[in-house]
Amino acid sequence: MEWLNATCPSPDTLAQEAARLRQAQLTKPPGALGELEHVVIRLAGLQGRAEPQVDTLHITVFAADHGVADEGVSAFPQIVTAQMVQNFLNGGAAISVLARELGATLEIVDVGVKTPIDHPQLLSQRAGNGTANSALGAAMTPAQLALALQAGADAAERAALAKADLFIGGEMGIANTTAATAIYCAVLDVPILDATGPGTGLDREGMLHKVNVIRRILNQHRSHFDQPLEILRRLGGFEIAALTGAYLRAAQLGLPVLVDGFISTAAALIAIQIQPAVADWLLLSHTSAEPGHFFAVAELKQRPLLDLNLRLGEGSGAAIAVPLLRMACALHQQMATFAAAAVAGKL
């Protein structure tokens, strides 16, 4: 995995400045379009052009199961992972609908679903039949971690080869909010109670149990929290590792990433720990309803595009934010300048 240590390019500051100058000339008061102005200037730098676009989208959903589900930390049984993968492939999931509406390429990658699925449209890069139980030991072996990271890198390379304007990574895996919360606590040193949310819909008793399981996980692996790949290997899931690989490789290839919610941001935190320059290539799509997400947003020092109380995953929140990005680009490209419209500028 030599690619893991490849460097990330820097955003194009000349393109950013050209976009900033164009924004200043459009027929509106400076800053009147708020965050839409900021995000289009960022996109200009990431795409290396003064007038960015978000026409070609590549969405990859990684699916895997978690051994920690054996601890009873989810409101849904583990078989739901495989059932939802089938739903993705049949076009009935939220991300399936959103991808169709956006005209996006959507691919589903099995990186370790416990119940193998045979489907002609399913990409299989399995690292195992689900991870081991992280409350008892490391979630995956070093070899399994490498396989999952590579699956993500391969997805980013396919997106770059297809000349995508933007990459979105999604995930599916029962109990993955437990794994992600443990990662948040390990990376950000967040109190467990503050970071833990209901996931798929736990009641108060279920939440308290989940907190205790996460406490056991953290106590089991605490001596390895100074190494991001070890945090990922011990606490994470195959789909979280794949997302980490995808974010790293996308940044190395100069491909902008629109990050989804709570689980996806856990992968982003690890990717940035491995290579800080990855942060330049990540746009946060929305604020998750999971409480721990607040701490990651603060750490990344970004303002997410949306705050809609979303907590579905699948890449759905990122997909929902795409029309906003498209409108930002359209305004940037198509609004008249003061000179072209013969409108007087600011006194």
Coordinates of C-alpha atoms in Angstrom, one line a residue:
M1 CA 0.0 0.0 0.0
E2 CA 2.6 2.5 -1.1
W3 CA -0.2 5.0 -2.0
L4 CA -0.9 5.4 1.8
N5 CA 2.1 7.7 2.1
A6 CA 1.6 9.7 -1.1
T7 CA 1.3 13.4 -0.6
C8 CA -1.8 15.5 -1.3
P9 CA -1.7 18.5 -3.7
S10 CA -2.5 21.9 -2.3
P11 CA -5.7 23.7 -3.5
D12 CA -5.2 26.1 -6.4
T13 CA -4.9 29.5 -4.8
L14 CA -5.0 31.3 -8.2
A15 CA -8.3 29.7 -9.0
Q16 CA -9.6 30.6 -5.6
E17 CA -8.6 34.2 -6.0
A18 CA -10.2 34.3 -9.5
A19 CA -13.4 33.0 -8.0
R20 CA -13.2 35.5 -5.2
L21 CA -12.8 38.4 -7.6
R22 CA -15.7 37.2 -9.7
Q23 CA -17.9 37.0 -6.6
A24 CA -17.0 40.6 -5.9
Q25 CA -18.2 41.7 -9.3
L26 CA -21.6 39.9 -9.3
T27 CA -24.8 42.0 -9.0
K28 CA -25.3 41.6 -5.2
P29 CA -23.9 43.1 -2.1
P30 CA -20.6 41.5 -1.0
G31 CA -21.3 38.4 1.1
A32 CA -25.0 38.5 0.4
L33 CA -25.0 34.8 -0.6
G34 CA -23.3 33.8 2.6
E35 CA -21.9 30.3 2.8
L36 CA -22.7 29.7 -0.9
E37 CA -20.0 32.2 -1.8
H38 CA -17.5 30.6 0.6
V39 CA -18.1 27.0 -0.7
V40 CA -17.9 28.0 -4.3
I41 CA -14.6 29.7 -3.7
R42 CA -13.3 26.6 -1.9
L43 CA -14.6 24.4 -4.8
A44 CA -12.8 26.6 -7.3
G45 CA -9.5 25.9 -5.5
L46 CA -10.1 22.2 -5.3
Q47 CA -11.1 21.9 -8.9
G48 CA -8.5 24.3 -10.2
R49 CA -10.9 26.4 -12.1
A50 CA -12.5 29.8 -11.4
E51 CA -15.9 28.5 -12.3
P52 CA -16.3 25.1 -10.5
Q53 CA -19.1 22.7 -11.3
V54 CA -20.8 19.7 -9.6
D55 CA -22.2 17.9 -12.6
T56 CA -20.5 14.5 -12.4
L57 CA -21.0 12.7 -9.1
H58 CA -19.5 9.4 -7.9
I59 CA -21.2 7.8 -4.9
T60 CA -19.8 4.7 -3.3
V61 CA -21.5 2.9 -0.4
F62 CA -19.4 0.5 1.6
A63 CA -21.2 -2.2 3.6
A64 CA -19.9 -4.4 6.4
D65 CA -20.9 -6.0 9.7
H66 CA -19.5 -5.5 13.2
G67 CA -18.6 -8.0 15.8
V68 CA -19.6 -5.6 18.5
A69 CA -23.2 -6.1 17.4
D70 CA -23.0 -9.2 19.6
E71 CA -23.1 -6.8 22.6
G72 CA -26.6 -5.7 21.8
V73 CA -25.8 -2.1 21.0
S74 CA -28.2 -1.7 18.1
A75 CA -32.0 -1.5 17.9
F76 CA -31.9 -3.6 14.7
P77 CA -30.6 -7.2 14.2
Q78 CA -27.4 -7.7 12.3
I79 CA -29.1 -9.3 9.3
V80 CA -30.4 -5.9 8.4
T81 CA -27.0 -5.0 6.9
A82 CA -27.3 -7.7 4.2
Q83 CA -31.0 -6.8 3.7
M84 CA -30.2 -3.2 3.2
V85 CA -27.5 -4.0 0.7
Q86 CA -30.1 -5.9 -1.3
N87 CA -32.3 -2.8 -1.0
F88 CA -29.6 -0.6 -2.3
L89 CA -29.1 -2.9 -5.3
N90 CA -32.8 -3.1 -5.9
G91 CA -33.0 0.7 -6.0
G92 CA -35.3 1.1 -2.9
A93 CA -33.0 2.8 -0.4
A94 CA -32.8 6.5 0.3
I95 CA -29.4 6.8 -1.4
S96 CA -30.7 4.9 -4.4
V97 CA -33.5 7.4 -4.9
L98 CA -31.2 10.4 -4.3
A99 CA -28.5 9.1 -6.7
R100 CA -31.2 8.7 -9.4
E101 CA -32.5 12.2 -8.8
L102 CA -29.0 13.6 -9.0
G103 CA -27.9 11.6 -12.0
A104 CA -25.0 10.2 -10.0
T105 CA -23.0 7.0 -10.4
L106 CA -23.9 4.8 -7.5
E107 CA -21.9 1.7 -6.6
I108 CA -22.2 -0.7 -3.6
V109 CA -19.1 -2.4 -2.3
D110 CA -19.3 -5.3 0.1
V111 CA -16.2 -5.0 2.3
G112 CA -17.3 -7.5 4.9
V113 CA -21.0 -8.2 5.3
K114 CA -21.5 -11.3 7.5
T115 CA -24.0 -12.9 5.1
P116 CA -22.4 -12.9 1.6
I117 CA -24.7 -11.6 -1.2
D118 CA -24.6 -12.7 -4.8
H119 CA -25.7 -9.9 -7.1
P120 CA -24.3 -8.9 -10.5
Q121 CA -24.1 -5.2 -9.6
L122 CA -22.5 -5.7 -6.2
L123 CA -18.7 -5.1 -6.0
S124 CA -17.0 -7.5 -3.7
Q125 CA -13.8 -6.6 -1.9
R126 CA -14.4 -8.4 1.3
A127 CA -11.9 -8.1 4.2
G128 CA -13.8 -10.8 6.2
N129 CA -17.2 -11.9 7.4
G130 CA -17.7 -8.9 9.7
T131 CA -15.2 -7.6 12.2
A132 CA -14.3 -9.2 15.5
N133 CA -15.9 -7.8 18.7
S134 CA -13.9 -4.8 19.6
A135 CA -15.1 -5.0 23.2
L136 CA -13.1 -8.3 23.5
G137 CA -10.1 -7.5 21.2
A138 CA -9.0 -5.8 18.0
A139 CA -11.8 -5.4 15.5
M140 CA -9.6 -6.5 12.6
T141 CA -6.1 -7.9 11.7
P142 CA -3.5 -5.7 10.0
A143 CA -4.1 -7.7 6.8
Q144 CA -7.9 -7.0 7.0
L145 CA -7.3 -3.3 7.6
A146 CA -5.1 -3.2 4.5
L147 CA -7.8 -4.9 2.4
A148 CA -10.5 -2.4 3.6
L149 CA -8.3 0.6 3.1
Q150 CA -7.5 -0.6 -0.4
A151 CA -11.2 -1.1 -1.3
G152 CA -11.7 2.6 -0.5
A153 CA -8.7 3.7 -2.4
D154 CA -9.9 1.7 -5.4
A155 CA -13.3 3.5 -5.3
A156 CA -11.6 6.9 -5.3
E157 CA -9.5 5.9 -8.2
R158 CA -12.6 4.8 -10.2
A159 CA -14.2 8.2 -9.4
A160 CA -11.1 10.1 -10.6
L161 CA -10.8 7.9 -13.7
A162 CA -14.5 8.8 -14.5
K163 CA -13.5 12.5 -14.1
A164 CA -16.0 13.0 -11.3
D165 CA -16.4 16.6 -10.0
L166 CA -17.1 15.3 -6.5
F167 CA -16.8 12.0 -4.5
I168 CA -19.3 10.9 -1.9
G169 CA -18.7 7.9 0.4
G170 CA -21.6 6.2 2.2
E171 CA -21.8 3.3 4.6
M172 CA -24.0 0.6 5.9
G173 CA -23.3 -1.6 8.9
I174 CA -25.4 -2.4 11.9
A175 CA -23.6 -1.3 15.1
N176 CA -21.4 1.1 13.3
T177 CA -22.4 4.1 15.4
T178 CA -20.8 2.2 18.3
A179 CA -17.6 1.8 16.4
A180 CA -17.7 5.5 15.2
T181 CA -18.4 6.8 18.7
A182 CA -15.4 4.9 20.1
I183 CA -13.3 6.5 17.3
Y184 CA -14.5 10.0 18.2
C185 CA -13.7 9.4 21.9
A186 CA -10.2 8.0 21.0
V187 CA -9.3 10.7 18.5
L188 CA -10.9 13.8 20.1
D189 CA -10.8 12.7 23.8
V190 CA -14.5 13.4 24.0
P191 CA -16.5 12.1 27.1
I192 CA -18.4 9.0 26.2
L193 CA -21.7 10.3 27.6
D194 CA -21.4 13.4 25.4
A195 CA -20.5 11.6 22.3
T196 CA -23.0 8.7 22.4
G197 CA -26.3 8.9 20.6
P198 CA -29.3 6.6 19.9
G199 CA -28.0 5.3 16.5
T200 CA -30.8 3.4 14.9
G201 CA -33.2 4.3 17.7
L202 CA -32.1 3.0 21.1
D203 CA -34.2 3.8 24.2
R204 CA -32.7 5.2 27.4
E205 CA -31.8 1.8 28.8
G206 CA -30.2 0.8 25.4
M207 CA -28.2 4.0 25.4
L208 CA -26.8 3.4 28.8
H209 CA -25.8 -0.1 27.8
K210 CA -24.2 1.3 24.6
V211 CA -22.2 3.7 26.8
N212 CA -20.9 0.9 29.0
V213 CA -19.9 -1.2 25.9
I214 CA -18.0 1.8 24.5
R215 CA -16.3 2.3 27.8
R216 CA -15.1 -1.3 27.7
I217 CA -13.9 -0.8 24.2
L218 CA -11.9 2.3 25.1
N219 CA -10.4 0.7 28.2
Q220 CA -9.4 -2.4 26.2
H221 CA -7.4 -0.4 23.6
R222 CA -6.4 2.9 25.2
S223 CA -2.7 2.3 25.0
H224 CA -2.9 2.5 21.2
F225 CA -4.6 5.8 20.8
D226 CA -1.5 7.6 19.7
Q227 CA -1.5 5.7 16.4
P228 CA -4.4 6.5 14.0
L229 CA -4.2 3.3 12.0
E230 CA -4.3 1.3 15.3
I231 CA -7.3 3.2 16.4
L232 CA -9.0 2.3 13.1
R233 CA -7.9 -1.4 13.3
R234 CA -8.9 -1.9 16.9
L235 CA -12.1 0.2 17.1
G236 CA -13.4 0.6 13.6
G237 CA -15.3 -1.4 10.9
F238 CA -14.3 -2.5 7.4
E239 CA -16.7 0.1 5.9
I240 CA -15.1 2.9 8.1
A241 CA -11.7 1.8 7.0
A242 CA -12.8 1.8 3.4
L243 CA -14.1 5.3 3.8
T244 CA -10.8 6.3 5.3
G245 CA -8.9 4.9 2.4
A246 CA -11.3 6.6 -0.1
Y247 CA -10.8 10.0 1.6
L248 CA -7.0 9.6 1.7
R249 CA -6.8 8.5 -2.0
A250 CA -9.3 11.1 -3.2
A251 CA -7.2 13.9 -1.6
Q252 CA -4.0 12.5 -3.1
L253 CA -5.7 12.5 -6.5
G254 CA -7.0 16.0 -6.1
L255 CA -10.6 14.9 -6.0
P256 CA -13.0 16.9 -3.8
V257 CA -15.0 14.9 -1.2
L258 CA -18.4 15.8 0.2
V259 CA -18.4 14.1 3.6
D260 CA -21.7 12.6 4.9
G261 CA -22.6 12.3 8.6
F262 CA -21.5 10.8 11.8
I263 CA -19.9 7.5 10.6
S264 CA -18.3 9.1 7.5
T265 CA -16.8 11.9 9.7
A266 CA -15.2 9.3 11.9
A267 CA -13.3 8.1 8.9
A268 CA -12.4 11.6 8.0
L269 CA -10.9 12.2 11.4
I270 CA -8.7 9.1 11.0
A271 CA -7.7 10.1 7.5
I272 CA -6.7 13.6 8.7
Q273 CA -4.7 12.0 11.6
I274 CA -2.8 10.0 9.0
Q275 CA -2.3 12.9 6.6
P276 CA -3.4 16.4 7.8
A277 CA -3.5 17.8 4.2
V278 CA -6.5 15.6 3.6
A279 CA -8.6 18.2 5.5
D280 CA -8.2 20.7 2.6
W281 CA -10.1 18.3 0.3
L282 CA -13.1 17.6 2.6
L283 CA -16.4 19.5 2.5
L284 CA -18.8 18.8 5.4
S285 CA -22.3 18.3 4.0
H286 CA -24.5 18.4 7.1
T287 CA -24.6 18.4 10.9
S288 CA -25.6 14.9 12.1
A289 CA -28.3 14.5 14.8
E290 CA -25.8 12.2 16.6
P291 CA -24.4 14.3 19.5
G292 CA -20.8 13.4 19.0
H293 CA -20.7 15.0 15.5
F294 CA -20.6 18.4 17.1
F295 CA -17.1 17.7 18.4
A296 CA -15.8 16.6 15.0
V297 CA -17.3 19.7 13.3
A298 CA -15.5 21.9 15.9
E299 CA -12.3 20.0 15.4
L300 CA -12.5 20.4 11.6
K301 CA -13.3 24.1 11.8
Q302 CA -15.9 23.9 9.1
R303 CA -19.5 25.0 8.8
P304 CA -21.6 22.1 7.4
L305 CA -23.9 23.1 4.5
L306 CA -27.1 21.7 6.1
D307 CA -28.6 21.1 9.5
L308 CA -31.7 19.0 9.0
N309 CA -31.5 16.6 12.0
L310 CA -30.4 13.8 9.7
R311 CA -28.9 10.5 11.0
L312 CA -29.5 7.9 8.3
G313 CA -26.0 7.5 6.8
E314 CA -25.7 5.7 3.4
G315 CA -24.2 9.0 2.0
S316 CA -27.7 10.4 2.1
G317 CA -27.0 13.7 3.8
A318 CA -24.2 14.4 1.4
A319 CA -26.4 13.6 -1.6
I320 CA -29.1 15.9 -0.2
A321 CA -26.6 18.8 0.0
V322 CA -25.6 18.4 -3.7
P323 CA -28.4 20.6 -5.1
L324 CA -27.2 23.4 -2.9
L325 CA -23.7 23.1 -4.3
R326 CA -25.1 23.0 -7.8
M327 CA -27.1 26.2 -7.1
A328 CA -24.0 27.9 -5.7
C329 CA -22.1 27.0 -8.9
A330 CA -24.9 28.2 -11.1
L331 CA -25.2 31.5 -9.3
H332 CA -21.4 31.9 -9.6
Q333 CA -21.3 31.1 -13.3
Q334 CA -24.5 32.7 -14.5
M335 CA -25.2 35.9 -12.5
A336 CA -24.3 39.1 -14.4
T337 CA -21.5 41.3 -13.2
F338 CA -22.2 45.0 -12.4
A339 CA -20.4 46.0 -15.6
A340 CA -22.3 43.5 -17.8
A341 CA -25.7 44.5 -16.4
A342 CA -25.0 48.2 -16.3
V343 CA -25.8 48.3 -12.6
A344 CA -24.0 50.8 -10.4
G345 CA -21.7 49.2 -7.8
K346 CA -21.4 50.1 -4.1
L347 CA -20.6 53.7 -3.3

